Structures are given as structure tokens and as C-alpha cells.
Coordinates of N, CA and C in Angstrom, one line a residue:
Chain A
D1 N 128.0 99.6 115.5 CA 127.1 100.7 115.1 C 125.9 100.2 114.3
T2 N 124.7 100.4 114.8 CA 123.6 99.8 114.1 C 122.8 100.9 113.4
G3 N 123.3 102.1 113.2 CA 122.6 103.1 112.4 C 122.7 102.9 111.0
V4 N 122.2 103.9 110.2 CA 122.3 103.9 108.8 C 123.7 104.4 108.4
S5 N 124.3 103.7 107.5 CA 125.6 104.1 107.0 C 125.6 104.4 105.6
Q6 N 126.5 105.3 105.2 CA 126.6 105.7 103.8 C 128.1 105.8 103.4
D7 N 128.3 105.4 102.1 CA 129.7 105.4 101.7 C 129.8 105.8 100.2
P8 N 130.7 106.7 99.8 CA 131.6 107.4 100.6 C 131.0 108.6 101.4
R9 N 131.7 109.2 102.2 CA 131.2 110.4 102.9 C 131.4 111.6 102.1
H10 N 132.4 111.6 101.3 CA 132.7 112.8 100.4 C 133.1 112.2 99.0
K11 N 132.7 112.9 98.0 CA 133.1 112.5 96.6 C 133.3 113.7 95.8
I12 N 134.5 113.9 95.2 CA 134.7 115.0 94.3 C 135.0 114.3 92.9
T13 N 134.3 114.8 91.9 CA 134.4 114.3 90.6 C 134.4 115.4 89.5
K14 N 134.8 115.0 88.4 CA 134.7 116.0 87.3 C 133.4 115.8 86.5
R15 N 133.0 116.9 86.0 CA 131.7 116.9 85.2 C 131.8 115.9 84.1
G16 N 130.8 115.1 83.9 CA 130.7 114.1 82.9 C 131.0 112.7 83.4
Q17 N 131.6 112.6 84.6 CA 132.0 111.3 85.2 C 130.7 110.7 85.8
N18 N 130.8 109.4 86.0 CA 129.7 108.6 86.7 C 130.2 108.4 88.2
V19 N 129.2 108.5 89.1 CA 129.5 108.2 90.5 C 128.4 107.3 91.0
T20 N 128.8 106.5 92.0 CA 127.8 105.6 92.7 C 128.0 105.7 94.2
F21 N 126.9 105.9 94.9 CA 126.9 106.0 96.3 C 126.2 104.7 96.9
R22 N 126.6 104.3 98.1 CA 126.0 103.2 98.8 C 125.3 103.6 100.1
C23 N 124.2 102.9 100.4 CA 123.6 103.1 101.7 C 123.2 101.8 102.3
D24 N 123.6 101.6 103.5 CA 123.2 100.4 104.3 C 122.3 100.8 105.4
P25 N 121.0 100.4 105.3 CA 120.0 100.8 106.3 C 120.1 100.0 107.6
I26 N 119.3 100.4 108.5 CA 119.2 99.6 109.7 C 118.6 98.3 109.4
S27 N 119.2 97.2 109.9 CA 119.0 95.9 109.3 C 117.5 95.4 109.2
E28 N 116.7 95.8 110.2 CA 115.3 95.3 110.2 C 114.3 96.3 109.5
H29 N 114.9 97.3 108.9 CA 114.0 98.3 108.2 C 113.7 97.9 106.8
N30 N 112.5 97.9 106.4 CA 112.2 97.5 105.0 C 112.0 98.7 104.1
R31 N 111.9 99.9 104.6 CA 111.8 101.0 103.8 C 113.1 101.8 103.7
L32 N 113.5 102.2 102.5 CA 114.7 102.9 102.3 C 114.4 104.1 101.4
Y33 N 115.0 105.3 101.8 CA 114.7 106.5 101.1 C 116.0 107.2 100.7
W34 N 115.9 107.9 99.6 CA 117.0 108.8 99.2 C 116.5 110.2 99.1
Y35 N 117.3 111.1 99.6 CA 116.9 112.5 99.6 C 118.2 113.3 99.1
R36 N 118.0 114.5 98.5 CA 119.1 115.3 98.1 C 118.9 116.7 98.8
Q37 N 120.0 117.2 99.3 CA 120.0 118.5 100.1 C 121.0 119.4 99.5
T38 N 120.5 120.5 98.9 CA 121.5 121.5 98.4 C 121.6 122.6 99.5
L39 N 122.6 123.4 99.3 CA 123.0 124.4 100.3 C 121.9 125.4 100.7
G40 N 121.5 125.5 101.9 CA 120.5 126.4 102.4 C 119.1 125.9 102.2
Q41 N 118.9 124.6 101.8 CA 117.6 124.0 101.6 C 117.4 122.8 102.5
G42 N 116.2 122.4 102.7 CA 115.9 121.2 103.4 C 116.0 120.0 102.4
P43 N 116.1 118.8 102.9 CA 116.2 117.7 102.0 C 115.0 117.5 101.1
E44 N 115.3 117.1 99.9 CA 114.2 116.9 98.9 C 114.2 115.4 98.5
F45 N 113.0 114.8 98.5 CA 112.8 113.4 98.2 C 113.2 113.1 96.8
L46 N 113.9 112.0 96.7 CA 114.3 111.5 95.3 C 113.6 110.2 95.0
T47 N 113.7 109.2 95.9 CA 113.1 107.9 95.6 C 113.0 107.1 96.9
Y48 N 112.2 106.0 96.9 CA 112.2 105.1 98.0 C 111.8 103.7 97.6
F49 N 112.3 102.8 98.4 CA 112.1 101.4 98.2 C 111.4 100.7 99.4
Q50 N 110.5 99.8 99.1 CA 110.0 98.9 100.1 C 110.6 97.5 99.8
N51 N 111.5 97.0 100.7 CA 112.3 95.8 100.3 C 113.0 96.1 99.0
E52 N 112.9 95.3 98.0 CA 113.7 95.5 96.8 C 112.9 96.3 95.7
A53 N 111.6 96.6 96.0 CA 110.8 97.3 95.0 C 110.9 98.8 95.2
Q54 N 111.2 99.4 94.0 CA 111.2 100.9 94.0 C 109.8 101.4 93.8
L55 N 109.2 102.0 94.8 CA 107.8 102.4 94.8 C 107.5 103.7 94.3
E56 N 108.4 104.7 94.4 CA 108.1 106.0 94.0 C 109.4 106.7 93.6
K57 N 109.3 107.5 92.5 CA 110.5 108.4 92.1 C 110.0 109.8 91.9
S58 N 110.8 110.7 92.5 CA 110.4 112.1 92.3 C 110.8 112.6 90.9
R59 N 110.1 113.7 90.5 CA 110.5 114.3 89.2 C 111.9 114.8 89.2
L60 N 112.5 115.0 90.4 CA 113.9 115.4 90.5 C 114.8 114.3 90.0
L61 N 114.4 113.1 90.0 CA 115.2 112.0 89.6 C 115.2 111.9 88.0
S62 N 116.2 112.6 87.4 CA 116.3 112.6 86.0 C 116.7 111.2 85.5
D63 N 116.8 111.1 84.1 CA 117.2 109.8 83.5 C 118.6 109.5 83.9
R64 N 119.4 110.4 84.3 CA 120.8 110.2 84.6 C 121.0 109.5 86.0
F65 N 119.9 109.5 86.7 CA 119.9 108.9 88.1 C 119.3 107.5 88.0
S66 N 119.9 106.6 88.7 CA 119.3 105.3 88.9 C 119.6 104.8 90.3
A67 N 118.6 104.1 90.9 CA 118.8 103.6 92.2 C 118.3 102.1 92.2
E68 N 119.0 101.4 93.0 CA 118.7 99.9 93.1 C 118.8 99.5 94.6
R69 N 118.1 98.5 94.9 CA 118.2 97.9 96.2 C 118.0 96.3 96.1
P70 N 119.1 95.7 95.6 CA 119.0 94.3 95.3 C 118.8 93.5 96.7
K71 N 118.0 92.6 96.6 CA 117.7 91.7 97.8 C 117.2 92.5 99.0
G72 N 116.7 93.7 98.8 CA 116.1 94.4 99.9 C 117.0 94.8 101.0
S73 N 118.3 94.8 100.7 CA 119.2 95.2 101.8 C 119.8 96.5 101.6
F74 N 121.1 96.6 101.1 CA 121.7 97.9 100.9 C 121.1 98.5 99.6
S75 N 121.4 99.8 99.4 CA 120.9 100.4 98.1 C 122.1 101.2 97.5
T76 N 122.0 101.4 96.2 CA 123.0 102.2 95.5 C 122.3 103.3 94.7
L77 N 122.9 104.4 94.7 CA 122.4 105.5 93.8 C 123.5 105.9 92.9
E78 N 123.2 105.8 91.6 CA 124.2 106.1 90.6 C 123.8 107.4 89.8
I79 N 124.7 108.2 89.6 CA 124.5 109.4 88.8 C 125.4 109.3 87.6
Q80 N 124.9 109.3 86.4 CA 125.7 109.2 85.2 C 125.9 110.6 84.6
R81 N 127.0 110.8 84.0 CA 127.3 112.1 83.3 C 127.0 113.2 84.2
T82 N 127.7 113.3 85.3 CA 127.4 114.3 86.4 C 127.5 115.7 85.8
E83 N 126.7 116.6 86.4 CA 126.7 118.0 86.1 C 127.0 118.8 87.3
Q84 N 127.4 120.0 87.2 CA 127.7 120.8 88.3 C 126.5 121.0 89.2
G85 N 125.3 121.0 88.6 CA 124.1 121.1 89.4 C 123.8 119.9 90.3
D86 N 124.5 118.8 90.1 CA 124.3 117.6 90.9 C 125.0 117.8 92.3
S87 N 125.9 118.8 92.4 CA 126.6 119.0 93.7 C 125.6 119.2 94.8
A88 N 125.7 118.3 95.8 CA 124.7 118.4 96.9 C 125.1 117.3 97.9
M89 N 124.4 117.3 99.0 CA 124.5 116.2 100.0 C 123.4 115.2 99.7
Y90 N 123.8 114.0 99.5 CA 122.8 112.9 99.2 C 122.6 112.1 100.5
L91 N 121.4 112.1 101.0 CA 121.0 111.5 102.3 C 120.2 110.3 102.1
C92 N 120.5 109.3 102.8 CA 119.7 108.0 102.8 C 119.1 107.9 104.2
A93 N 117.8 107.4 104.2 CA 117.1 107.1 105.4 C 116.4 105.8 105.4
S94 N 116.1 105.2 106.5 CA 115.3 104.0 106.5 C 114.3 104.1 107.7
S95 N 113.3 103.3 107.5 CA 112.2 103.2 108.5 C 111.7 101.8 108.5
P96 N 111.1 101.4 109.7 CA 110.7 100.0 109.9 C 109.4 99.6 109.2
R97 N 108.4 100.6 109.3 CA 107.1 100.3 108.8 C 106.5 101.5 108.1
T98 N 105.3 101.3 107.6 CA 104.7 102.4 106.8 C 103.8 103.2 107.7
V99 N 103.6 102.9 109.0 CA 102.7 103.7 109.8 C 103.2 105.1 109.9
L100 N 102.3 106.0 110.1 CA 102.5 107.4 110.0 C 103.6 107.9 111.0
Y101 N 103.6 107.3 112.2 CA 104.4 107.8 113.3 C 105.8 107.3 113.3
N102 N 106.2 106.5 112.3 CA 107.6 106.0 112.3 C 108.5 107.1 111.7
E103 N 109.4 107.5 112.6 CA 110.4 108.5 112.0 C 111.3 107.8 111.1
Q104 N 111.9 108.5 110.2 CA 113.0 108.0 109.4 C 114.3 108.3 110.0
F105 N 115.2 107.3 110.0 CA 116.5 107.4 110.5 C 117.5 107.7 109.4
F106 N 118.2 108.7 109.5 CA 119.1 109.2 108.5 C 120.5 108.8 108.7
G107 N 121.2 108.5 107.5 CA 122.6 108.3 107.6 C 123.3 109.6 107.6
P108 N 124.7 109.6 107.6 CA 125.5 110.8 107.7 C 125.6 111.6 106.3
G109 N 125.1 110.9 105.2 CA 125.1 111.6 104.0 C 126.4 111.4 103.2
T110 N 126.3 111.6 101.9 CA 127.4 111.7 101.0 C 127.4 113.0 100.3
R111 N 128.5 113.8 100.5 CA 128.6 115.1 99.9 C 129.3 115.0 98.6
L112 N 128.6 115.4 97.5 CA 129.1 115.3 96.2 C 129.5 116.7 95.7
T113 N 130.7 116.8 95.2 CA 131.1 118.0 94.5 C 131.5 117.7 93.1
V114 N 130.9 118.4 92.2 CA 131.2 118.2 90.7 C 131.9 119.4 90.2
L115 N 133.1 119.2 89.8 CA 133.9 120.3 89.3 C 133.7 120.6 87.8
Chain B
A1 N 98.6 119.2 97.6 CA 100.1 119.1 97.7 C 100.5 119.6 99.1
Q2 N 101.5 118.9 99.6 CA 102.1 119.2 100.9 C 103.0 120.4 100.8
K3 N 103.1 121.2 101.9 CA 104.0 122.3 101.9 C 104.3 122.6 103.4
I4 N 105.6 122.9 103.6 CA 106.1 123.3 104.9 C 106.8 124.7 104.8
T5 N 106.4 125.5 105.7 CA 107.0 126.9 105.7 C 107.7 127.2 107.0
Q6 N 109.0 127.5 106.9 CA 109.7 127.9 108.1 C 110.2 129.3 107.8
T7 N 109.7 130.3 108.5 CA 109.9 131.7 108.1 C 111.1 132.4 108.7
Q8 N 111.7 131.6 109.7 CA 112.9 132.2 110.4 C 114.2 131.6 109.8
P9 N 114.9 132.3 109.0 CA 116.2 131.7 108.5 C 117.2 131.5 109.6
G10 N 117.2 132.4 110.6 CA 118.1 132.3 111.7 C 117.6 132.8 113.0
M11 N 118.0 132.2 114.1 CA 117.5 132.7 115.4 C 118.7 132.6 116.3
F12 N 118.7 133.6 117.3 CA 119.7 133.6 118.3 C 119.0 133.4 119.7
V13 N 119.6 132.7 120.6 CA 119.0 132.5 121.9 C 120.2 132.5 122.9
Q14 N 119.9 133.1 124.1 CA 120.9 133.0 125.1 C 120.9 131.6 125.8
E15 N 122.0 131.2 126.2 CA 122.1 129.9 126.9 C 121.2 129.9 128.1
K16 N 120.5 128.8 128.3 CA 119.6 128.5 129.4 C 118.2 129.2 129.2
E17 N 118.0 129.9 128.1 CA 116.7 130.5 127.8 C 115.9 129.5 126.9
A18 N 114.6 129.8 126.8 CA 113.8 129.0 125.9 C 113.7 129.7 124.5
V19 N 113.5 128.9 123.5 CA 113.3 129.5 122.1 C 112.3 128.7 121.4
T20 N 111.5 129.4 120.5 CA 110.5 128.8 119.7 C 110.8 129.0 118.2
L21 N 110.8 127.8 117.5 CA 111.1 127.8 116.1 C 109.7 127.6 115.4
D22 N 109.4 128.4 114.4 CA 108.1 128.4 113.8 C 108.0 127.4 112.6
C23 N 106.9 126.8 112.5 CA 106.6 126.0 111.3 C 105.1 126.0 111.0
T24 N 104.8 126.3 109.8 CA 103.4 126.2 109.4 C 103.4 125.2 108.2
Y25 N 102.2 124.6 108.0 CA 102.1 123.5 107.0 C 100.8 123.7 106.3
D26 N 100.8 123.0 105.2 CA 99.6 123.0 104.3 C 99.3 121.6 103.8
T27 N 98.1 121.1 104.1 CA 97.7 119.8 103.5 C 96.2 119.7 103.5
S28 N 95.7 119.0 102.6 CA 94.3 118.7 102.6 C 93.9 117.4 103.2
D29 N 94.9 116.6 103.5 CA 94.7 115.3 104.1 C 94.4 115.4 105.6
P30 N 93.4 114.8 106.1 CA 93.1 114.9 107.6 C 94.0 114.1 108.5
S31 N 94.8 113.2 107.9 CA 95.7 112.4 108.6 C 97.1 112.6 108.2
Y32 N 97.9 113.1 109.1 CA 99.3 113.5 108.7 C 100.1 113.5 110.0
G33 N 101.4 113.5 109.8 CA 102.4 113.5 110.9 C 103.3 114.6 110.7
L34 N 103.7 115.3 111.8 CA 104.7 116.4 111.7 C 105.9 116.0 112.5
F35 N 107.1 116.3 112.0 CA 108.3 115.9 112.6 C 109.3 117.1 112.6
W36 N 110.1 117.1 113.6 CA 111.2 118.0 113.7 C 112.5 117.2 113.8
Y37 N 113.5 117.7 112.9 CA 114.8 117.1 112.9 C 115.9 118.2 113.2
K38 N 117.0 117.8 113.8 CA 118.1 118.7 114.0 C 119.2 118.2 113.1
Q39 N 119.9 119.2 112.5 CA 121.1 118.9 111.6 C 122.3 119.7 112.1
P40 N 123.2 119.1 112.9 CA 124.4 119.8 113.2 C 125.3 120.0 112.0
S41 N 126.4 120.7 112.2 CA 127.3 121.0 111.1 C 127.9 119.8 110.5
S42 N 127.9 118.7 111.3 CA 128.4 117.4 110.7 C 127.5 116.8 109.7
G43 N 126.3 117.2 109.6 CA 125.4 116.8 108.5 C 124.3 115.8 108.8
E44 N 124.5 115.0 109.8 CA 123.4 114.0 110.0 C 122.1 114.6 110.5
M45 N 121.0 114.0 110.1 CA 119.7 114.5 110.5 C 119.3 113.7 111.8
I46 N 119.0 114.4 112.8 CA 118.7 113.7 114.1 C 117.2 114.0 114.4
F47 N 116.4 112.9 114.6 CA 115.0 113.0 114.9 C 114.8 113.6 116.3
L48 N 113.9 114.6 116.4 CA 113.7 115.2 117.7 C 112.3 114.8 118.3
I49 N 111.3 115.0 117.5 CA 109.9 114.9 118.1 C 108.9 114.7 117.0
Y50 N 107.8 114.1 117.3 CA 106.7 113.8 116.4 C 105.4 114.2 116.9
Q51 N 104.5 114.7 116.1 CA 103.1 115.1 116.4 C 102.2 114.5 115.4
G52 N 101.2 113.7 115.7 CA 100.2 113.2 114.8 C 99.0 114.2 114.7
S53 N 98.4 114.2 113.6 CA 97.3 115.1 113.4 C 96.1 114.9 114.3
Y54 N 96.0 113.6 114.8 CA 94.9 113.3 115.7 C 95.2 113.2 117.2
D55 N 96.5 113.6 117.4 CA 96.9 113.6 118.8 C 96.3 114.7 119.6
Q56 N 95.7 114.4 120.7 CA 95.0 115.4 121.5 C 95.9 116.3 122.3
Q57 N 97.1 115.8 122.7 CA 98.0 116.6 123.5 C 99.3 116.9 122.7
N58 N 99.9 118.0 123.0 CA 101.1 118.4 122.4 C 102.2 117.4 122.8
A59 N 103.1 117.1 121.8 CA 104.1 116.2 122.1 C 105.3 116.8 122.9
T60 N 105.9 116.0 123.7 CA 107.0 116.5 124.5 C 108.1 115.4 124.5
E61 N 109.4 115.8 124.4 CA 110.5 114.9 124.5 C 111.6 115.6 125.2
G62 N 111.7 115.4 126.5 CA 112.8 116.1 127.2 C 112.6 117.6 127.2
R63 N 113.7 118.2 126.7 CA 113.7 119.7 126.6 C 112.9 120.2 125.3
Y64 N 112.4 119.3 124.5 CA 111.7 119.6 123.3 C 110.2 119.5 123.5
S65 N 109.4 120.4 123.1 CA 108.0 120.3 123.0 C 107.5 120.9 121.8
L66 N 106.3 120.5 121.3 CA 105.7 120.9 120.1 C 104.4 121.6 120.4
N67 N 104.4 122.9 120.0 CA 103.1 123.7 120.2 C 102.3 123.5 118.9
F68 N 101.4 122.5 119.0 CA 100.6 122.2 117.9 C 99.2 122.9 117.9
Q69 N 99.0 123.7 116.9 CA 97.7 124.5 116.7 C 97.1 124.1 115.4
K70 N 96.3 123.1 115.5 CA 95.8 122.4 114.2 C 95.0 123.4 113.4
A71 N 94.1 124.2 114.0 CA 93.3 125.1 113.2 C 94.1 126.2 112.5
R72 N 95.3 126.5 113.1 CA 96.2 127.5 112.4 C 97.2 126.8 111.6
K73 N 97.2 125.5 111.6 CA 98.2 124.7 110.8 C 99.6 125.1 111.2
S74 N 99.8 125.1 112.5 CA 101.2 125.4 112.9 C 101.7 124.4 113.9
A75 N 103.0 124.1 113.8 CA 103.6 123.1 114.7 C 105.0 123.6 115.1
N76 N 105.0 124.5 116.0 CA 106.2 125.2 116.4 C 107.0 124.4 117.5
L77 N 108.3 124.3 117.3 CA 109.1 123.6 118.2 C 109.6 124.6 119.3
V78 N 109.5 124.1 120.6 CA 110.0 124.9 121.7 C 111.1 124.1 122.3
I79 N 112.2 124.8 122.4 CA 113.4 124.2 123.1 C 113.6 125.0 124.4
S80 N 113.5 124.3 125.5 CA 113.7 124.9 126.8 C 115.1 124.8 127.3
A81 N 115.6 125.7 128.1 CA 116.9 125.6 128.7 C 118.0 125.4 127.7
S82 N 118.1 126.3 126.7 CA 119.0 126.1 125.6 C 120.4 125.8 126.0
Q83 N 121.1 124.9 125.3 CA 122.5 124.6 125.5 C 123.3 124.9 124.3
L84 N 124.6 125.1 124.5 CA 125.5 125.5 123.4 C 125.4 124.4 122.3
G85 N 125.2 123.1 122.7 CA 125.1 122.0 121.7 C 123.8 122.0 120.9
D86 N 122.9 122.9 121.3 CA 121.7 123.0 120.5 C 121.9 123.8 119.2
S87 N 123.0 124.5 119.0 CA 123.3 125.3 117.8 C 123.4 124.3 116.6
A88 N 122.5 124.5 115.7 CA 122.3 123.6 114.5 C 121.2 124.2 113.6
M89 N 121.0 123.5 112.5 CA 119.9 123.7 111.7 C 118.7 122.9 112.2
Y90 N 117.5 123.4 112.1 CA 116.3 122.7 112.6 C 115.3 122.7 111.4
F91 N 114.9 121.4 111.1 CA 113.9 121.3 110.0 C 112.6 120.7 110.5
C92 N 111.6 121.3 110.0 CA 110.2 120.8 110.2 C 109.8 120.0 109.0
A93 N 109.2 118.9 109.2 CA 108.8 118.0 108.1 C 107.4 117.4 108.3
M94 N 106.8 117.0 107.2 CA 105.5 116.4 107.3 C 105.4 115.2 106.3
R95 N 104.5 114.3 106.7 CA 104.1 113.2 105.8 C 102.7 113.0 106.0
E96 N 102.0 112.7 104.8 CA 100.6 112.4 104.9 C 100.5 110.9 104.9
E97 N 99.4 110.4 105.5 CA 99.2 109.0 105.6 C 99.1 108.4 104.2
G98 N 99.8 107.3 104.0 CA 99.8 106.6 102.7 C 100.8 107.3 101.7
N99 N 101.4 108.4 102.1 CA 102.4 109.0 101.3 C 103.7 109.2 102.1
T100 N 104.5 108.2 102.0 CA 105.6 108.1 103.0 C 106.8 109.0 102.9
P101 N 107.1 109.6 101.8 CA 108.3 110.5 101.8 C 108.0 111.7 102.7
L102 N 109.0 112.2 103.4 CA 108.9 113.4 104.2 C 109.0 114.6 103.2
V103 N 108.3 115.7 103.6 CA 108.4 117.0 102.9 C 109.0 117.9 103.9
F104 N 110.1 118.5 103.6 CA 110.8 119.4 104.6 C 110.7 120.8 104.3
G105 N 110.8 121.7 105.4 CA 110.9 123.1 105.2 C 112.3 123.4 104.9
K106 N 112.6 124.7 104.7 CA 113.9 125.2 104.4 C 114.8 125.3 105.6
G107 N 114.3 125.2 106.8 CA 115.1 125.1 108.0 C 115.3 126.4 108.7
T108 N 115.7 126.4 109.9 CA 116.0 127.6 110.7 C 117.4 127.3 111.4
R109 N 118.3 128.2 111.2 CA 119.6 128.0 111.9 C 119.5 128.6 113.3
L110 N 119.7 127.8 114.3 CA 119.7 128.3 115.7 C 121.1 128.4 116.2
S111 N 121.4 129.6 116.8 CA 122.7 129.8 117.4 C 122.5 130.2 118.8
V112 N 123.1 129.4 119.7 CA 123.0 129.6 121.1 C 124.2 130.3 121.6
I113 N 124.0 131.4 122.3 CA 125.0 132.3 122.7 C 125.3 132.1 124.2
A114 N 126.6 132.0 124.6 CA 127.0 131.8 126.0 C 126.8 133.1 126.8

């Protein structure tokens, strides 16, 4: 399988706990994106990387959120002190270049439920 | 600021019929790209079709075509010969040149009836 993979697919946690999600992009893609999707909404941009450099962060990404992409390969998204409002689907996507017409390839997502 | 509007929360279509899903957008950038994605109940986002702002012809990909009306800032998705497997959420998205994150609309839930 050469698509974008995400782990875990589902995560249930208690409020106040820390969680970490992993995304493995398509191997030759240098751009990696994180989006959050809540029920009934379209995905909303969180942050993106070009290789290992984090180039942009949305205002949605509070101080409790941190993302890394060491060595420009896989990426992790950590949420500290989770809140019920963090419950959402977290989607990762990758793309090969920055030209306008390159679509982003999405992973299956990680569904987070905060109790 | 970019904005995508999808005014149809839900649509029904008879199997084998055609259906149009509406999308309007707002941008001040002359160079931009418009995308449609399908999201089945399993959750993954599947790329369907792309239209560039400078493309002279409407994009087509199999049963999918994009009715691009630049002056009206609309990029409607047309699905011909609907199949039961087309039942899903459909999202319109845009990116401006040099601004790589996609901006999505709220989506339209399409239900295909046998």
C-alpha cells in the first residue's frame, strides 16, 4: 500500500490526557498537511511541512497542539491536556510539489473522542 | 481571504440520473485552483477533479465534470449516470497560488436512490 497512512485510526481518551497521532506520507512527497474535521464540517487546515520545516500554522493550532516532522518523513501531531472540544477527525495529507494543480492525497484519518 | 460556499446540505438523485452539486467561491487572487473531493462513510478523502483558474475548458474525469463559470465564481460538480456507490459527502475546495493549504466548503451529502 503506497498511500498515506495514519495511526491510530481511533483514539478514545479522557479529558486532560495527552495524545499523539502519526502520519506516514507517500514516500516521494515533500509536503505534509494536517487538517481537523468536526461533525458536519469540511476539513480545516491546522499546519503543514515542507520536508522537515513547519511552514505555516493555523490560528486553530493552540499552544496545546504541537506537530513535528523529523527528517522530513513521517509526522506526529500531539495534543496536550485534551479537551472535549478537541474531539474530531484528524486528517493528514501529502503532496509532491507546490504547483497549484497538485492534489493532496489524504490518509484515512484518526478519529479522536475526548470523554 | 478565501471562502467556499456549498449551499446544498443534502441532495437525492435516482440511480443512473445526473446530478449537479453547487459550489461558489470567493478570492481576490487571479491564480487559483478548485478541487472536488468525495468522502464516503469510511472517512477517507478521495480526489475527484481539478480546475485551474486559467484553464480554458471545463475539466472532466470519467463520470465527473466541472461546470466552471469564472465570472460567477462557481465551480459546480456534475456527476453523470449516478451509481449507488456515489452516495457520500462531497467537498469543494480551493487553494490560491503560493498559499498551499486547501480551504474546504461544508460539503453536500449525496444520496443515490435505487
